[in-house]
């Protein structure tokens, strides 16, 4: 297996400091190409590698499902940004989630999941993992006592998403990790909404971080991908085995695009946060809006916890329309700068109706979302254009 370039989060800058976030986003895993000096890691579009005699691997690579240099660059960068011992790049966020369940749990195990998680995560637990012998209970992860009550003798994992999709609830990672570890369960945090720029769950006690890199990490709505970053070597070995054995790996072209996006993560996230704060304040003062869900508002129930564990409050905003479901659907159809579409975290602003779109698979379950809810992925366009668009669409 390839050993990596050694640009780790603990490597000191010249003056003895650890490198900052954006320095690592641009350089970790991305040493200039030793052959040509190319400053951007090349796309190694190869399935296999010539061996110098049987077993004589030149760069540690033998077959691109097991390892590919473009993917390695991305994996090292992800590990550095999340502060983990190893990162793994997958074909999608859900492929990454599936690998975590199979690598770290046995049939018969039980998982506590958030009662407002991404709909696809819920579907994975409800329709796939249960058939494979895993049980789950959905609990409000903002409520420590409720999570404790949902835990059983056979609970092996607590699955956290924070901020949650789509209601932007905030879970206290440190407290939940303490609780789960006391009861012998692992802690997984889906860090997709925050990105490692705003929140680093491993430093707060989580064992595993998972991402849909399709979102903020890639950041340009041009690639689907997933990532897992882990706290220790033992977990890393299990994920590495399943990464290769199940094979849902990121291809070199996708790894290249994701790595290209990651370099600007810090500057993009700051602009997303600036714009989302302005949008949340605008909505909070609008007569047609019943409730704004944004952790940056002091009225948000998770505001203090978010302030403690996040650098800023993120680019996602959700709101409930005063006039009900049809009015919410109509707003989604009326915006012009906000594009009606699923997904999130790209430079362009998106709007959607979770109940009929991203979270339709949770209908009728504990994870069903309110029909009057609209979700915004606030992009990095000029904020005045975003506010004018929403003003027009809300009427
Ligand atoms: C919070 C969250 N986790 C995981 C996923 C799944 O990722 P992917 O679509 O890349 O499979 C998504 C997708 O929307 C998401 O929003």
Short mmCIF file of C-alpha atoms and ligand atoms in Angstrom, two decimals:
data_model
loop_
_atom_site.label_atom_id
_atom_site.label_comp_id
_atom_site.label_asym_id
_atom_site.label_seq_id
_atom_site.Cartn_x
_atom_site.Cartn_y
_atom_site.Cartn_z
CA UNK A 1 0.00 0.00 0.00
CA UNK A 2 1.14 3.55 -0.72
CA UNK A 3 2.77 5.29 2.25
CA UNK A 4 1.79 8.89 1.48
CA UNK A 5 3.74 12.12 1.29
CA UNK A 6 3.94 12.75 5.03
CA UNK A 7 2.44 16.27 4.98
CA UNK A 8 0.45 15.70 8.16
CA UNK A 9 -1.57 18.04 10.35
CA UNK A 10 1.15 18.02 12.97
CA UNK A 11 3.93 18.96 10.58
CA UNK A 12 5.18 22.34 11.72
CA UNK A 13 5.49 25.45 9.60
CA UNK A 14 8.94 27.10 9.57
CA UNK A 15 8.28 29.04 12.78
CA UNK A 16 7.16 25.93 14.68
CA UNK A 17 3.39 26.47 14.36
CA UNK A 18 1.20 23.75 12.88
CA UNK A 19 0.13 24.67 9.36
CA UNK A 20 -3.19 26.49 9.18
CA UNK A 21 -6.36 25.08 7.63
CA UNK A 22 -6.11 26.67 4.18
CA UNK A 23 -2.39 25.89 3.88
CA UNK A 24 -3.23 22.25 4.47
CA UNK A 25 -6.22 22.41 2.11
CA UNK A 26 -3.90 23.57 -0.65
CA UNK A 27 -0.81 21.46 0.14
CA UNK A 28 -1.59 18.38 2.24
CA UNK A 29 -1.12 15.30 0.09
CA UNK A 30 -0.35 17.55 -2.87
CA UNK A 31 3.42 17.73 -3.14
CA UNK A 32 4.58 18.82 -6.61
CA UNK A 33 4.79 15.80 -8.93
CA UNK A 34 8.29 14.27 -8.48
CA UNK A 35 8.60 13.49 -12.20
CA UNK A 36 7.64 16.84 -13.76
CA UNK A 37 7.25 19.32 -10.93
CA UNK A 38 3.56 19.82 -11.80
CA UNK A 39 2.10 21.72 -8.85
CA UNK A 40 -1.28 20.02 -9.23
CA UNK A 41 -1.43 16.26 -8.64
CA UNK A 42 -2.04 14.64 -12.04
CA UNK A 43 -5.11 12.56 -12.86
CA UNK A 44 -3.65 9.05 -12.81
CA UNK A 45 -6.09 7.49 -15.26
CA UNK A 46 -4.78 3.99 -14.92
CA UNK A 47 -6.31 0.80 -13.60
CA UNK A 48 -3.01 -1.01 -13.04
CA UNK A 49 0.73 -0.41 -12.52
CA UNK A 50 3.80 -2.09 -14.03
CA UNK A 51 5.65 -4.22 -11.51
CA UNK A 52 9.45 -4.53 -11.56
CA UNK A 53 9.44 -8.28 -11.10
CA UNK A 54 6.61 -10.03 -9.24
CA UNK A 55 5.63 -7.90 -6.24
CA UNK A 56 8.09 -5.13 -7.17
CA UNK A 57 5.84 -2.10 -6.80
CA UNK A 58 7.44 1.22 -7.80
CA UNK A 59 5.21 3.62 -5.89
CA UNK A 60 3.36 1.19 -3.65
CA UNK A 61 0.46 0.89 -6.11
CA UNK A 62 -0.71 -2.35 -7.69
CA UNK A 63 -4.34 -1.83 -8.83
CA UNK A 64 -6.51 1.29 -8.74
CA UNK A 65 -9.34 -0.14 -6.63
CA UNK A 66 -6.76 -0.71 -3.89
CA UNK A 67 -5.00 2.61 -4.44
CA UNK A 68 -4.50 5.40 -6.97
CA UNK A 69 -2.16 8.40 -6.54
CA UNK A 70 -4.83 11.02 -7.34
CA UNK A 71 -7.11 9.42 -4.76
CA UNK A 72 -4.25 9.22 -2.25
CA UNK A 73 -3.69 12.96 -2.60
CA UNK A 74 -7.35 13.62 -1.78
CA UNK A 75 -7.37 11.11 1.08
CA UNK A 76 -4.29 12.65 2.71
CA UNK A 77 -5.77 16.12 2.38
CA UNK A 78 -9.08 15.00 3.94
CA UNK A 79 -7.26 13.29 6.83
CA UNK A 80 -5.26 16.44 7.46
CA UNK A 81 -8.30 18.76 7.40
CA UNK A 82 -10.31 16.55 9.77
CA UNK A 83 -7.32 15.84 12.03
CA UNK A 84 -7.59 12.05 11.59
CA UNK A 85 -5.04 9.29 11.11
CA UNK A 86 -6.38 8.25 7.72
CA UNK A 87 -8.90 9.33 5.11
CA UNK A 88 -10.78 7.31 2.50
CA UNK A 89 -12.42 8.64 -0.66
CA UNK A 90 -15.59 6.90 -1.81
CA UNK A 91 -17.79 7.03 -4.89
CA UNK A 92 -20.55 8.83 -2.94
CA UNK A 93 -21.51 9.86 0.56
CA UNK A 94 -23.89 6.92 0.84
CA UNK A 95 -21.19 4.47 -0.27
CA UNK A 96 -19.04 5.88 2.55
CA UNK A 97 -21.89 5.44 5.05
CA UNK A 98 -22.51 1.87 3.91
CA UNK A 99 -18.83 0.99 4.30
CA UNK A 100 -18.84 2.36 7.88
CA UNK A 101 -21.80 0.17 8.86
CA UNK A 102 -20.36 -2.99 7.35
CA UNK A 103 -16.79 -2.41 8.49
CA UNK A 104 -17.54 -1.46 12.09
CA UNK A 105 -20.72 -3.36 12.98
CA UNK A 106 -21.85 -6.97 13.04
CA UNK A 107 -25.36 -8.20 12.16
CA UNK A 108 -27.40 -8.04 15.36
CA UNK A 109 -25.96 -4.66 16.37
CA UNK A 110 -28.09 -1.60 17.06
CA UNK A 111 -27.52 2.05 16.11
CA UNK A 112 -29.12 5.23 17.42
CA UNK A 113 -29.70 7.65 14.54
CA UNK A 114 -31.00 11.25 14.53
CA UNK A 115 -34.74 11.65 14.09
CA UNK A 116 -34.00 14.29 11.48
CA UNK A 117 -31.20 12.96 9.34
CA UNK A 118 -30.67 13.19 5.59
CA UNK A 119 -33.43 11.09 3.97
CA UNK A 120 -30.94 8.85 2.16
CA UNK A 121 -29.20 8.04 5.44
CA UNK A 122 -32.55 7.06 6.91
CA UNK A 123 -33.32 4.92 3.85
CA UNK A 124 -29.93 3.19 4.19
CA UNK A 125 -30.72 2.23 7.79
CA UNK A 126 -34.38 1.44 7.22
CA UNK A 127 -34.33 -0.43 3.91
CA UNK A 128 -30.78 -1.79 3.58
CA UNK A 129 -29.11 -2.17 6.99
CA UNK A 130 -32.16 -3.77 8.64
CA UNK A 131 -32.22 -6.48 5.94
CA UNK A 132 -28.58 -7.11 6.78
CA UNK A 133 -29.45 -7.61 10.46
CA UNK A 134 -28.82 -4.16 11.97
CA UNK A 135 -31.40 -2.53 14.18
CA UNK A 136 -31.84 1.20 14.63
CA UNK A 137 -33.81 3.66 16.75
CA UNK A 138 -34.41 7.27 15.74
CA UNK A 139 -33.98 9.79 18.59
CA UNK A 140 -33.81 13.58 18.87
CA UNK A 141 -30.03 13.98 19.07
CA UNK A 142 -30.38 17.47 20.52
CA UNK A 143 -31.62 15.77 23.69
CA UNK A 144 -28.98 13.79 25.59
CA UNK A 145 -31.53 12.05 27.84
CA UNK A 146 -33.58 10.94 24.81
CA UNK A 147 -30.48 9.50 23.15
CA UNK A 148 -29.57 7.68 26.36
CA UNK A 149 -33.12 6.30 26.58
CA UNK A 150 -32.89 5.05 22.98
CA UNK A 151 -29.64 3.20 23.68
CA UNK A 152 -29.88 -0.52 24.38
CA UNK A 153 -27.56 -3.28 25.60
CA UNK A 154 -26.69 -4.05 21.98
CA UNK A 155 -26.18 -0.43 20.84
CA UNK A 156 -22.83 -0.33 19.11
CA UNK A 157 -22.94 3.05 17.42
CA UNK A 158 -24.42 6.52 17.82
CA UNK A 159 -24.84 8.25 14.46
CA UNK A 160 -24.77 12.04 14.66
CA UNK A 161 -25.55 14.58 12.00
CA UNK A 162 -25.00 18.21 12.99
CA UNK A 163 -26.27 20.57 11.76
CA UNK A 164 -29.02 18.20 10.63
CA UNK A 165 -30.53 18.03 7.18
CA UNK A 166 -32.99 19.71 6.72
CA UNK A 167 -33.99 21.21 10.09
CA UNK A 168 -30.55 22.53 11.08
CA UNK A 169 -30.76 21.07 14.57
CA UNK A 170 -27.52 21.05 16.53
CA UNK A 171 -26.21 18.06 18.49
CA UNK A 172 -23.57 18.47 21.19
CA UNK A 173 -20.83 16.21 19.80
CA UNK A 174 -18.68 16.24 22.93
CA UNK A 175 -21.54 15.26 25.27
CA UNK A 176 -22.88 12.58 22.94
CA UNK A 177 -19.41 11.13 22.46
CA UNK A 178 -18.96 10.92 26.25
CA UNK A 179 -22.31 9.19 26.62
CA UNK A 180 -21.72 6.74 23.75
CA UNK A 181 -18.21 5.86 24.91
CA UNK A 182 -19.38 5.23 28.47
CA UNK A 183 -21.83 2.71 26.99
CA UNK A 184 -19.21 1.13 24.70
CA UNK A 185 -20.62 2.53 21.44
CA UNK A 186 -18.72 4.17 18.59
CA UNK A 187 -19.55 7.70 17.47
CA UNK A 188 -19.93 8.63 13.81
CA UNK A 189 -20.50 12.25 12.79
CA UNK A 190 -21.85 13.23 9.39
CA UNK A 191 -19.98 16.52 8.95
CA UNK A 192 -21.38 17.32 5.50
CA UNK A 193 -23.28 20.49 6.48
CA UNK A 194 -20.45 22.08 8.47
CA UNK A 195 -17.41 20.92 6.45
CA UNK A 196 -14.08 20.51 8.26
CA UNK A 197 -13.52 24.26 8.01
CA UNK A 198 -16.32 24.95 10.48
CA UNK A 199 -16.27 21.83 12.66
CA UNK A 200 -13.82 19.03 13.41
CA UNK A 201 -15.71 16.21 15.16
CA UNK A 202 -12.68 13.99 15.85
CA UNK A 203 -11.25 16.70 18.12
CA UNK A 204 -14.59 16.71 19.96
CA UNK A 205 -14.45 12.96 20.67
CA UNK A 206 -15.97 11.32 17.57
CA UNK A 207 -14.42 8.11 16.25
CA UNK A 208 -15.37 8.51 12.60
CA UNK A 209 -16.29 11.44 10.38
CA UNK A 210 -18.27 10.92 7.20
CA UNK A 211 -18.94 13.37 4.36
CA UNK A 212 -20.86 13.69 1.23
CA UNK A 213 -17.97 15.48 -0.54
CA UNK A 214 -20.54 16.16 -3.25
CA UNK A 215 -21.44 19.17 -1.08
CA UNK A 216 -19.15 21.82 0.48
CA UNK A 217 -15.90 19.85 0.19
CA UNK A 218 -16.20 19.59 -3.62
CA UNK A 219 -18.16 22.81 -3.63
CA UNK A 220 -18.99 23.26 -7.33
CA UNK A 221 -21.87 20.83 -7.96
CA UNK A 222 -19.80 18.98 -10.53
CA UNK A 223 -18.87 15.74 -8.78
CA UNK A 224 -20.46 13.11 -6.52
CA UNK A 225 -18.24 11.68 -3.79
CA UNK A 226 -17.93 10.59 -0.19
CA UNK A 227 -15.27 10.49 2.49
CA UNK A 228 -14.50 8.74 5.75
CA UNK A 229 -11.83 10.00 8.16
CA UNK A 230 -11.01 8.06 11.32
CA UNK A 231 -9.49 8.69 14.72
CA UNK A 232 -7.29 5.59 15.12
CA UNK A 233 -5.37 2.92 13.28
CA UNK A 234 -7.60 0.03 14.36
CA UNK A 235 -10.69 1.64 12.84
CA UNK A 236 -8.62 2.68 9.81
CA UNK A 237 -7.64 -0.92 9.11
CA UNK A 238 -11.26 -2.07 9.13
CA UNK A 239 -12.39 0.73 6.83
CA UNK A 240 -9.39 0.16 4.52
CA UNK A 241 -10.26 -3.50 4.20
CA UNK A 242 -13.89 -2.78 3.30
CA UNK A 243 -12.96 0.12 1.01
CA UNK A 244 -11.02 -2.32 -1.11
CA UNK A 245 -13.18 -5.40 -0.54
CA UNK A 246 -16.48 -3.66 -1.35
CA UNK A 247 -14.88 -1.43 -3.97
CA UNK A 248 -17.02 1.74 -3.93
CA UNK A 249 -13.91 3.90 -4.34
CA UNK A 250 -13.61 7.39 -5.85
CA UNK A 251 -12.21 7.34 -9.38
CA UNK A 252 -9.19 9.50 -10.27
CA UNK A 253 -11.20 12.09 -12.24
CA UNK A 254 -13.63 12.54 -9.33
CA UNK A 255 -10.75 12.69 -6.84
CA UNK A 256 -9.11 15.41 -8.96
CA UNK A 257 -12.26 17.54 -9.11
CA UNK A 258 -12.87 17.18 -5.38
CA UNK A 259 -9.28 18.13 -4.63
CA UNK A 260 -9.58 21.13 -6.91
CA UNK A 261 -12.63 22.23 -4.94
CA UNK A 262 -11.10 21.59 -1.53
CA UNK A 263 -8.33 24.17 -2.04
CA UNK A 264 -10.83 27.04 -1.73
CA UNK A 265 -12.94 25.51 1.05
CA UNK A 266 -11.97 28.14 3.64
CA UNK A 267 -12.71 31.18 1.49
CA UNK A 268 -15.90 29.66 0.12
CA UNK A 269 -17.20 28.74 3.57
CA UNK A 270 -16.63 32.25 4.92
CA UNK A 271 -18.64 33.71 2.04
CA UNK A 272 -21.37 31.05 2.42
CA UNK A 273 -21.62 32.01 6.10
CA UNK A 274 -21.73 35.76 5.39
CA UNK A 275 -24.53 35.31 2.87
CA UNK A 276 -26.49 32.80 4.96
CA UNK A 277 -26.41 35.10 7.98
CA UNK A 278 -27.89 37.92 5.89
CA UNK A 279 -30.53 35.61 4.38
CA UNK A 280 -31.52 34.25 7.82
CA UNK A 281 -31.94 37.76 9.21
CA UNK A 282 -33.97 38.85 6.18
CA UNK A 283 -36.28 35.82 6.51
CA UNK A 284 -36.67 36.27 10.27
CA UNK A 285 -38.11 39.75 9.62
CA UNK A 286 -40.39 38.67 6.74
CA UNK A 287 -44.16 38.53 7.33
CA UNK A 288 -44.68 35.31 5.33
CA UNK A 289 -42.16 33.35 7.36
CA UNK A 290 -43.37 31.43 10.40
CA UNK A 291 -39.98 30.19 11.59
CA UNK A 292 -36.36 30.39 10.43
CA UNK A 293 -34.04 27.50 11.18
CA UNK A 294 -30.46 28.83 11.24
CA UNK A 295 -28.04 28.06 14.09
CA UNK A 296 -26.52 31.53 13.79
CA UNK A 297 -29.72 33.18 15.03
CA UNK A 298 -29.75 33.75 18.79
CA UNK A 299 -33.33 32.39 18.81
CA UNK A 300 -32.17 28.99 17.50
CA UNK A 301 -32.27 26.39 20.31
CA UNK A 302 -28.82 25.07 19.33
CA UNK A 303 -27.18 28.50 19.02
CA UNK A 304 -24.93 28.16 22.08
CA UNK A 305 -23.82 24.60 21.30
CA UNK A 306 -23.12 25.60 17.69
CA UNK A 307 -21.08 28.56 18.95
CA UNK A 308 -19.05 26.20 21.11
CA UNK A 309 -18.24 23.57 18.48
CA UNK A 310 -18.42 25.41 15.15
CA UNK A 311 -16.21 28.20 13.84
CA UNK A 312 -19.24 29.84 12.17
CA UNK A 313 -22.81 28.72 11.48
CA UNK A 314 -22.72 27.48 7.90
CA UNK A 315 -24.46 28.16 4.60
CA UNK A 316 -27.70 26.24 5.04
CA UNK A 317 -30.94 27.96 6.05
CA UNK A 318 -34.43 26.46 6.31
CA UNK A 319 -37.72 28.22 6.93
CA UNK A 320 -41.39 27.41 7.38
CA UNK A 321 -43.96 29.29 5.29
CA UNK A 322 -46.83 30.86 7.21
CA UNK A 323 -49.36 29.86 4.54
CA UNK A 324 -48.59 26.14 4.54
CA UNK A 325 -47.32 23.49 2.15
CA UNK A 326 -48.60 24.79 -1.19
CA UNK A 327 -47.20 28.26 -0.48
CA UNK A 328 -43.83 26.68 0.33
CA UNK A 329 -43.90 24.72 -2.93
CA UNK A 330 -44.83 27.89 -4.85
CA UNK A 331 -41.89 29.86 -3.42
CA UNK A 332 -39.53 27.13 -4.63
CA UNK A 333 -40.91 27.49 -8.14
CA UNK A 334 -40.66 31.31 -8.19
CA UNK A 335 -37.01 32.04 -7.39
CA UNK A 336 -34.63 32.87 -10.23
CA UNK A 337 -31.16 33.21 -8.68
CA UNK A 338 -31.85 30.34 -6.27
CA UNK A 339 -32.09 27.31 -8.59
CA UNK A 340 -34.74 24.73 -7.75
CA UNK A 341 -32.83 21.53 -7.22
CA UNK A 342 -31.62 18.90 -4.78
CA UNK A 343 -28.13 18.83 -3.29
CA UNK A 344 -26.34 21.68 -1.54
CA UNK A 345 -22.98 23.19 -0.74
CA UNK A 346 -22.08 24.44 -4.22
CA UNK A 347 -21.14 27.99 -5.15
CA UNK A 348 -24.61 28.54 -6.64
CA UNK A 349 -27.65 29.03 -4.43
CA UNK A 350 -30.24 26.24 -4.45
CA UNK A 351 -33.79 26.04 -3.13
CA UNK A 352 -35.86 22.93 -2.51
CA UNK A 353 -38.93 21.51 -0.80
CA UNK A 354 -37.57 18.72 1.46
CA UNK A 355 -40.95 17.04 2.03
CA UNK A 356 -41.44 16.35 -1.68
CA UNK A 357 -37.79 16.19 -2.75
CA UNK A 358 -34.73 15.21 -0.65
CA UNK A 359 -36.74 13.80 2.25
CA UNK A 360 -39.63 12.18 0.39
CA UNK A 361 -38.26 8.76 1.43
CA UNK A 362 -38.86 9.66 5.09
CA UNK A 363 -42.62 10.27 4.60
CA UNK A 364 -44.70 8.45 7.20
CA UNK A 365 -41.67 7.81 9.45
CA UNK A 366 -40.30 9.50 12.57
CA UNK A 367 -38.10 11.48 10.19
CA UNK A 368 -40.94 13.03 8.18
CA UNK A 369 -40.35 16.77 7.70
CA UNK A 370 -42.97 19.55 7.90
CA UNK A 371 -44.76 20.20 4.59
CA UNK A 372 -44.37 23.98 4.91
CA UNK A 373 -40.56 23.73 5.08
CA UNK A 374 -38.26 25.27 2.43
CA UNK A 375 -34.52 24.56 2.45
CA UNK A 376 -31.94 26.97 1.05
CA UNK A 377 -28.35 26.24 0.21
CA UNK A 378 -27.06 29.79 0.22
CA UNK A 379 -24.35 30.19 -2.39
CA UNK A 380 -21.59 32.73 -2.79
CA UNK A 381 -23.28 35.09 -5.26
CA UNK A 382 -23.76 38.78 -4.39
CA UNK A 383 -25.95 38.84 -1.33
CA UNK A 384 -28.16 41.71 -2.57
CA UNK A 385 -29.19 39.55 -5.53
CA UNK A 386 -30.06 36.69 -3.21
CA UNK A 387 -32.17 38.88 -0.94
CA UNK A 388 -33.97 40.49 -3.89
CA UNK A 389 -34.74 37.05 -5.32
CA UNK A 390 -36.24 35.82 -2.05
CA UNK A 391 -38.19 39.06 -1.57
CA UNK A 392 -39.76 38.66 -5.01
CA UNK A 393 -40.49 34.95 -4.56
CA UNK A 394 -42.10 35.39 -1.14
CA UNK A 395 -44.30 38.20 -2.49
C1 LIG B 1 -26.00 15.21 5.26
C2 LIG B 1 -25.82 14.26 4.11
N1 LIG B 1 -25.18 13.10 4.30
C3 LIG B 1 -25.00 12.22 3.28
C4 LIG B 1 -25.50 12.46 2.02
C5 LIG B 1 -25.33 11.43 0.93
O1 LIG B 1 -24.32 11.80 0.07
P1 LIG B 1 -24.27 11.43 -1.50
O2 LIG B 1 -25.45 12.07 -2.14
O3 LIG B 1 -22.96 11.98 -1.94
O4 LIG B 1 -24.33 9.93 -1.60
C6 LIG B 1 -26.17 13.66 1.78
C7 LIG B 1 -26.72 13.94 0.44
O5 LIG B 1 -27.49 14.86 0.25
C8 LIG B 1 -26.34 14.59 2.85
O6 LIG B 1 -26.99 15.75 2.69
#
